[in-house]
PDB file of C-alpha atoms and ligand atoms in Angstrom:
ATOM      1  CA  MET A 127    -158.879 -69.782  19.357  1.00  0.00           C
ATOM      2  CA  ARG A 128    -157.089 -69.201  16.091  1.00  0.00           C
ATOM      3  CA  PHE A 129    -155.705 -65.781  15.013  1.00  0.00           C
ATOM      4  CA  VAL A 130    -154.252 -64.343  12.010  1.00  0.00           C
ATOM      5  CA  ALA A 131    -151.838 -61.385  12.870  1.00  0.00           C
ATOM      6  CA  ASP A 132    -150.687 -58.861  10.323  1.00  0.00           C
ATOM      7  CA  GLY A 133    -147.125 -58.324   9.537  1.00  0.00           C
ATOM      8  CA  MET A 134    -146.663 -55.416  11.950  1.00  0.00           C
ATOM      9  CA  LEU A 135    -147.720 -57.530  14.971  1.00  0.00           C
ATOM     10  CA  GLY A 136    -144.734 -60.187  15.097  1.00  0.00           C
ATOM     11  CA  LYS A 137    -144.296 -59.592  18.717  1.00  0.00           C
ATOM     12  CA  LEU A 138    -147.918 -59.789  19.724  1.00  0.00           C
ATOM     13  CA  ALA A 139    -147.997 -63.160  17.653  1.00  0.00           C
ATOM     14  CA  ARG A 140    -145.302 -64.735  19.697  1.00  0.00           C
ATOM     15  CA  TRP A 141    -147.065 -63.642  23.011  1.00  0.00           C
ATOM     16  CA  LEU A 142    -150.383 -65.126  21.949  1.00  0.00           C
ATOM     17  CA  ARG A 143    -148.805 -68.425  21.083  1.00  0.00           C
ATOM     18  CA  LEU A 144    -147.205 -68.410  24.681  1.00  0.00           C
ATOM     19  CA  ALA A 145    -150.718 -67.885  25.880  1.00  0.00           C
ATOM     20  CA  GLY A 146    -151.560 -71.155  24.101  1.00  0.00           C
ATOM     21  CA  HIS A 147    -153.426 -69.610  21.032  1.00  0.00           C
ATOM     22  CA  ASP A 148    -152.753 -70.860  17.511  1.00  0.00           C
ATOM     23  CA  VAL A 149    -151.327 -67.926  15.635  1.00  0.00           C
ATOM     24  CA  ILE A 150    -150.780 -67.683  11.915  1.00  0.00           C
ATOM     25  CA  TYR A 151    -148.232 -64.975  11.343  1.00  0.00           C
ATOM     26  CA  ILE A 152    -146.868 -64.518   7.816  1.00  0.00           C
ATOM     27  CA  GLY A 153    -144.643 -61.587   8.413  1.00  0.00           C
ATOM     28  CA  LYS A 154    -144.233 -58.896   6.092  1.00  0.00           C
ATOM     29  CA  LEU A 155    -144.910 -60.029   2.456  1.00  0.00           C
ATOM     30  CA  ASN A 156    -142.952 -58.527  -0.287  1.00  0.00           C
ATOM     31  CA  LEU A 157    -146.093 -57.306  -1.915  1.00  0.00           C
ATOM     32  CA  PRO A 158    -147.762 -53.778  -2.564  1.00  0.00           C
ATOM     33  CA  SER A 159    -149.824 -53.118   0.519  1.00  0.00           C
ATOM     34  CA  GLU A 160    -153.314 -53.522  -1.511  1.00  0.00           C
ATOM     35  CA  LYS A 161    -152.083 -56.975  -2.538  1.00  0.00           C
ATOM     36  CA  GLN A 162    -150.879 -57.704   1.050  1.00  0.00           C
ATOM     37  CA  ASP A 163    -154.221 -56.811   2.508  1.00  0.00           C
ATOM     38  CA  GLU A 164    -155.983 -59.161   0.070  1.00  0.00           C
ATOM     39  CA  GLU A 165    -153.720 -61.882   0.984  1.00  0.00           C
ATOM     40  CA  MET A 166    -154.385 -61.300   4.639  1.00  0.00           C
ATOM     41  CA  LEU A 167    -158.035 -61.282   4.317  1.00  0.00           C
ATOM     42  CA  GLU A 168    -157.951 -64.610   2.198  1.00  0.00           C
ATOM     43  CA  ILE A 169    -155.905 -66.389   4.930  1.00  0.00           C
ATOM     44  CA  ALA A 170    -158.357 -65.221   7.696  1.00  0.00           C
ATOM     45  CA  SER A 171    -161.265 -66.431   5.748  1.00  0.00           C
ATOM     46  CA  LYS A 172    -159.696 -69.766   4.723  1.00  0.00           C
ATOM     47  CA  GLU A 173    -158.292 -70.582   8.245  1.00  0.00           C
ATOM     48  CA  LYS A 174    -161.368 -69.216  10.037  1.00  0.00           C
ATOM     49  CA  GLY A 175    -159.146 -67.186  12.287  1.00  0.00           C
ATOM     50  CA  VAL A 176    -159.758 -63.727  13.986  1.00  0.00           C
ATOM     51  CA  LEU A 177    -157.720 -61.138  12.117  1.00  0.00           C
ATOM     52  CA  LEU A 178    -155.436 -58.989  14.283  1.00  0.00           C
ATOM     53  CA  THR A 179    -154.461 -55.752  12.665  1.00  0.00           C
ATOM     54  CA  ALA A 180    -153.199 -52.230  13.598  1.00  0.00           C
ATOM     55  CA  ASP A 181    -154.393 -50.986  10.082  1.00  0.00           C
ATOM     56  CA  VAL A 182    -157.853 -49.266  10.431  1.00  0.00           C
ATOM     57  CA  VAL A 183    -158.469 -49.688   6.583  1.00  0.00           C
ATOM     58  CA  LEU A 184    -157.651 -53.323   6.683  1.00  0.00           C
ATOM     59  CA  HIS A 185    -159.831 -53.865   9.773  1.00  0.00           C
ATOM     60  CA  LYS A 186    -162.848 -52.099   7.980  1.00  0.00           C
ATOM     61  CA  ARG A 187    -162.384 -54.177   4.928  1.00  0.00           C
ATOM     62  CA  ALA A 188    -162.437 -57.438   7.269  1.00  0.00           C
ATOM     63  CA  THR A 189    -165.677 -56.592   9.065  1.00  0.00           C
ATOM     64  CA  LYS A 190    -167.171 -55.525   5.819  1.00  0.00           C
ATOM     65  CA  SER A 191    -166.587 -58.952   4.303  1.00  0.00           C
ATOM     66  CA  GLY A 192    -167.931 -60.728   7.411  1.00  0.00           C
ATOM     67  CA  LEU A 193    -164.555 -61.640   9.033  1.00  0.00           C
ATOM     68  CA  LYS A 194    -163.891 -61.281  12.693  1.00  0.00           C
ATOM     69  CA  SER A 195    -161.301 -58.689  13.192  1.00  0.00           C
ATOM     70  CA  ILE A 196    -159.781 -56.957  16.155  1.00  0.00           C
ATOM     71  CA  LEU A 197    -158.306 -53.573  15.662  1.00  0.00           C
ATOM     72  CA  ILE A 198    -155.153 -53.215  17.744  1.00  0.00           C
ATOM     73  CA  ARG A 199    -154.642 -49.697  18.765  1.00  0.00           C
ATOM     74  CA  GLU A 200    -152.271 -50.117  21.709  1.00  0.00           C
ATOM     75  CA  THR A 201    -148.508 -50.346  21.026  1.00  0.00           C
ATOM     76  CA  GLU A 202    -147.450 -51.954  24.248  1.00  0.00           C
ATOM     77  CA  ILE A 203    -147.473 -55.891  24.244  1.00  0.00           C
ATOM     78  CA  ALA A 204    -149.174 -56.071  27.749  1.00  0.00           C
ATOM     79  CA  LYS A 205    -151.817 -53.544  26.730  1.00  0.00           C
ATOM     80  CA  GLN A 206    -152.288 -55.280  23.449  1.00  0.00           C
ATOM     81  CA  LEU A 207    -152.900 -58.645  25.166  1.00  0.00           C
ATOM     82  CA  VAL A 208    -155.448 -56.816  27.366  1.00  0.00           C
ATOM     83  CA  GLU A 209    -156.994 -55.104  24.559  1.00  0.00           C
ATOM     84  CA  ILE A 210    -157.757 -58.436  22.947  1.00  0.00           C
ATOM     85  CA  SER A 211    -159.070 -59.940  26.186  1.00  0.00           C
ATOM     86  CA  ARG A 212    -161.766 -57.242  26.262  1.00  0.00           C
ATOM     87  CA  ARG A 213    -162.635 -57.505  22.678  1.00  0.00           C
ATOM     88  CA  LEU A 214    -163.115 -61.303  23.106  1.00  0.00           C
ATOM     89  CA  GLY A 215    -164.743 -61.193  26.596  1.00  0.00           C
ATOM     90  CA  LYS A 216    -162.167 -63.801  27.618  1.00  0.00           C
ATOM     91  CA  ARG A 217    -158.900 -63.289  29.527  1.00  0.00           C
ATOM     92  CA  ILE A 218    -155.619 -64.146  27.712  1.00  0.00           C
ATOM     93  CA  GLU A 219    -153.753 -66.057  30.150  1.00  0.00           C
ATOM     94  CA  ILE A 220    -150.241 -67.017  29.750  1.00  0.00           C
ATOM     95  CA  VAL A 221    -150.098 -70.501  31.312  1.00  0.00           C
ATOM     96  CA  PRO A 222    -147.093 -72.517  30.090  1.00  0.00           C
ATOM     97  CA  GLU A 223    -148.903 -75.666  30.329  1.00  0.00           C
ATOM     98  CA  ASN A 224    -151.123 -74.581  27.479  1.00  0.00           C
ATOM     99  CA  SER A 225    -148.426 -72.645  25.525  1.00  0.00           C
ATOM    100  CA  ARG A 226    -147.428 -72.816  22.004  1.00  0.00           C
ATOM    101  CA  CYS A 227    -143.878 -72.193  20.824  1.00  0.00           C
ATOM    102  CA  PRO A 228    -143.636 -68.480  20.044  1.00  0.00           C
ATOM    103  CA  ILE A 229    -141.157 -69.469  17.245  1.00  0.00           C
ATOM    104  CA  CYS A 230    -142.873 -72.247  15.375  1.00  0.00           C
ATOM    105  CA  ASN A 231    -146.314 -72.499  16.931  1.00  0.00           C
ATOM    106  CA  GLY A 232    -145.754 -76.018  18.054  1.00  0.00           C
ATOM    107  CA  PRO A 233    -147.236 -77.328  21.314  1.00  0.00           C
ATOM    108  CA  LEU A 234    -144.963 -77.243  24.418  1.00  0.00           C
ATOM    109  CA  THR A 235    -144.778 -80.058  26.959  1.00  0.00           C
ATOM    110  CA  SER A 236    -143.129 -79.971  30.385  1.00  0.00           C
ATOM    111  CA  VAL A 237    -139.672 -81.366  30.648  1.00  0.00           C
ATOM    112  CA  GLU A 238    -137.584 -82.547  33.489  1.00  0.00           C
ATOM    113  CA  LYS A 239    -134.693 -80.456  34.666  1.00  0.00           C
ATOM    114  CA  ASN A 240    -132.329 -83.190  34.611  1.00  0.00           C
ATOM    115  CA  ALA A 241    -133.166 -84.032  30.927  1.00  0.00           C
ATOM    116  CA  ILE A 242    -131.922 -80.639  29.834  1.00  0.00           C
ATOM    117  CA  ASN A 243    -128.585 -80.407  31.844  1.00  0.00           C
ATOM    118  CA  ASN A 244    -126.674 -79.601  28.753  1.00  0.00           C
ATOM    119  CA  VAL A 245    -128.982 -77.579  26.769  1.00  0.00           C
ATOM    120  CA  VAL A 246    -129.704 -74.640  29.247  1.00  0.00           C
ATOM    121  CA  PRO A 247    -127.153 -72.436  30.764  1.00  0.00           C
ATOM    122  CA  GLU A 248    -126.387 -73.503  34.195  1.00  0.00           C
ATOM    123  CA  LYS A 249    -127.579 -70.186  35.917  1.00  0.00           C
ATOM    124  CA  VAL A 250    -130.832 -70.599  34.342  1.00  0.00           C
ATOM    125  CA  LEU A 251    -130.942 -74.215  35.586  1.00  0.00           C
ATOM    126  CA  ILE A 252    -130.382 -72.870  39.142  1.00  0.00           C
ATOM    127  CA  ALA A 253    -132.723 -70.110  39.040  1.00  0.00           C
ATOM    128  CA  ASN A 254    -135.742 -72.017  37.596  1.00  0.00           C
ATOM    129  CA  ASP A 255    -137.444 -75.193  38.353  1.00  0.00           C
ATOM    130  CA  SER A 256    -139.983 -75.582  35.524  1.00  0.00           C
ATOM    131  CA  PHE A 257    -139.233 -76.026  31.915  1.00  0.00           C
ATOM    132  CA  TRP A 258    -140.932 -76.640  28.821  1.00  0.00           C
ATOM    133  CA  ARG A 259    -139.929 -78.008  25.340  1.00  0.00           C
ATOM    134  CA  CYS A 260    -141.478 -77.400  22.078  1.00  0.00           C
ATOM    135  CA  THR A 261    -142.507 -80.606  20.550  1.00  0.00           C
ATOM    136  CA  ASP A 262    -141.966 -79.504  17.278  1.00  0.00           C
ATOM    137  CA  CYS A 263    -138.482 -77.462  17.023  1.00  0.00           C
ATOM    138  CA  ARG A 264    -137.388 -78.658  20.540  1.00  0.00           C
ATOM    139  CA  LYS A 265    -136.544 -75.309  21.913  1.00  0.00           C
ATOM    140  CA  ILE A 266    -136.663 -75.105  25.646  1.00  0.00           C
ATOM    141  CA  TYR A 267    -138.581 -72.489  27.576  1.00  0.00           C
ATOM    142  CA  TRP A 268    -138.669 -71.230  31.144  1.00  0.00           C
ATOM    143  CA  LYS A 269    -140.442 -68.300  32.881  1.00  0.00           C
ATOM    144  CA  GLY A 270    -137.839 -65.576  32.630  1.00  0.00           C
ATOM    145  CA  LYS A 271    -137.794 -62.050  33.651  1.00  0.00           C
ATOM    146  CA  HIS A 272    -139.500 -60.978  30.468  1.00  0.00           C
ATOM    147  CA  TRP A 273    -142.185 -63.434  31.009  1.00  0.00           C
ATOM    148  CA  LYS A 274    -142.779 -62.080  34.426  1.00  0.00           C
ATOM    149  CA  ASN A 275    -142.745 -58.544  33.457  1.00  0.00           C
ATOM    150  CA  ILE A 276    -145.451 -58.939  30.828  1.00  0.00           C
ATOM    151  CA  ILE A 277    -147.845 -60.700  33.367  1.00  0.00           C
ATOM    152  CA  GLU A 278    -147.166 -58.094  35.803  1.00  0.00           C
ATOM    153  CA  THR A 279    -147.852 -55.227  33.398  1.00  0.00           C
ATOM    154  CA  MET A 280    -151.096 -56.915  32.230  1.00  0.00           C
ATOM    155  CA  ASN A 281    -152.320 -57.152  35.780  1.00  0.00           C
ATOM    156  CA  GLN A 282    -151.475 -53.531  36.481  1.00  0.00           C
ATOM    157  CA  TYR A 283    -153.132 -52.402  33.292  1.00  0.00           C
ATOM    158  CA  GLU A 284    -156.285 -54.529  34.006  1.00  0.00           C
ATOM    159  CA  ASN A 285    -156.630 -53.030  37.361  1.00  0.00           C
ATOM    160  CA  MET A 286    -156.259 -49.586  35.910  1.00  0.00           C
ATOM    161  CA  MET A 287    -159.151 -50.335  33.591  1.00  0.00           C
ATOM    162  CA  LYS A 288    -161.433 -51.399  36.241  1.00  0.00           C
TER     163      LYS A 288
HETATM  164 ZN1   ZN B 468    -141.046 -74.691  18.276  1.00  0.00          ZN
END
């Protein structure tokens, strides 16, 4: 699924990429907010992406003009991911095998530990067995503490909603 995230949702954009989704994130444009909204709507329409926005006005404008839009009300990242899952009727899963690079949106591929000896700090090499590399910018990823925390919080929150 392709998303177009508004400038306030940079962190969410990075996590959706980790969850394997194609996310267009253009950050804060140096435009008056009216112009910025128009730009966002144009991109969402051109790229056929689901607009993600925390802005009620923009959300209403998007749905009025026939675009798919999800209004993000939550502020915590794990809750935002659950919020999107519910709106899509499809769980957002963070599985590294399907991930995209949170920095550049490139696809990740699994990489052997001994191929990255000199790239990753030794204590990270010792603590982890699986690593992934971005095929575009070459950045290395592993399931760090932050990753585990988000998945745990998502599970807790989903259970709470049941
Ligand atoms: Zn990358």
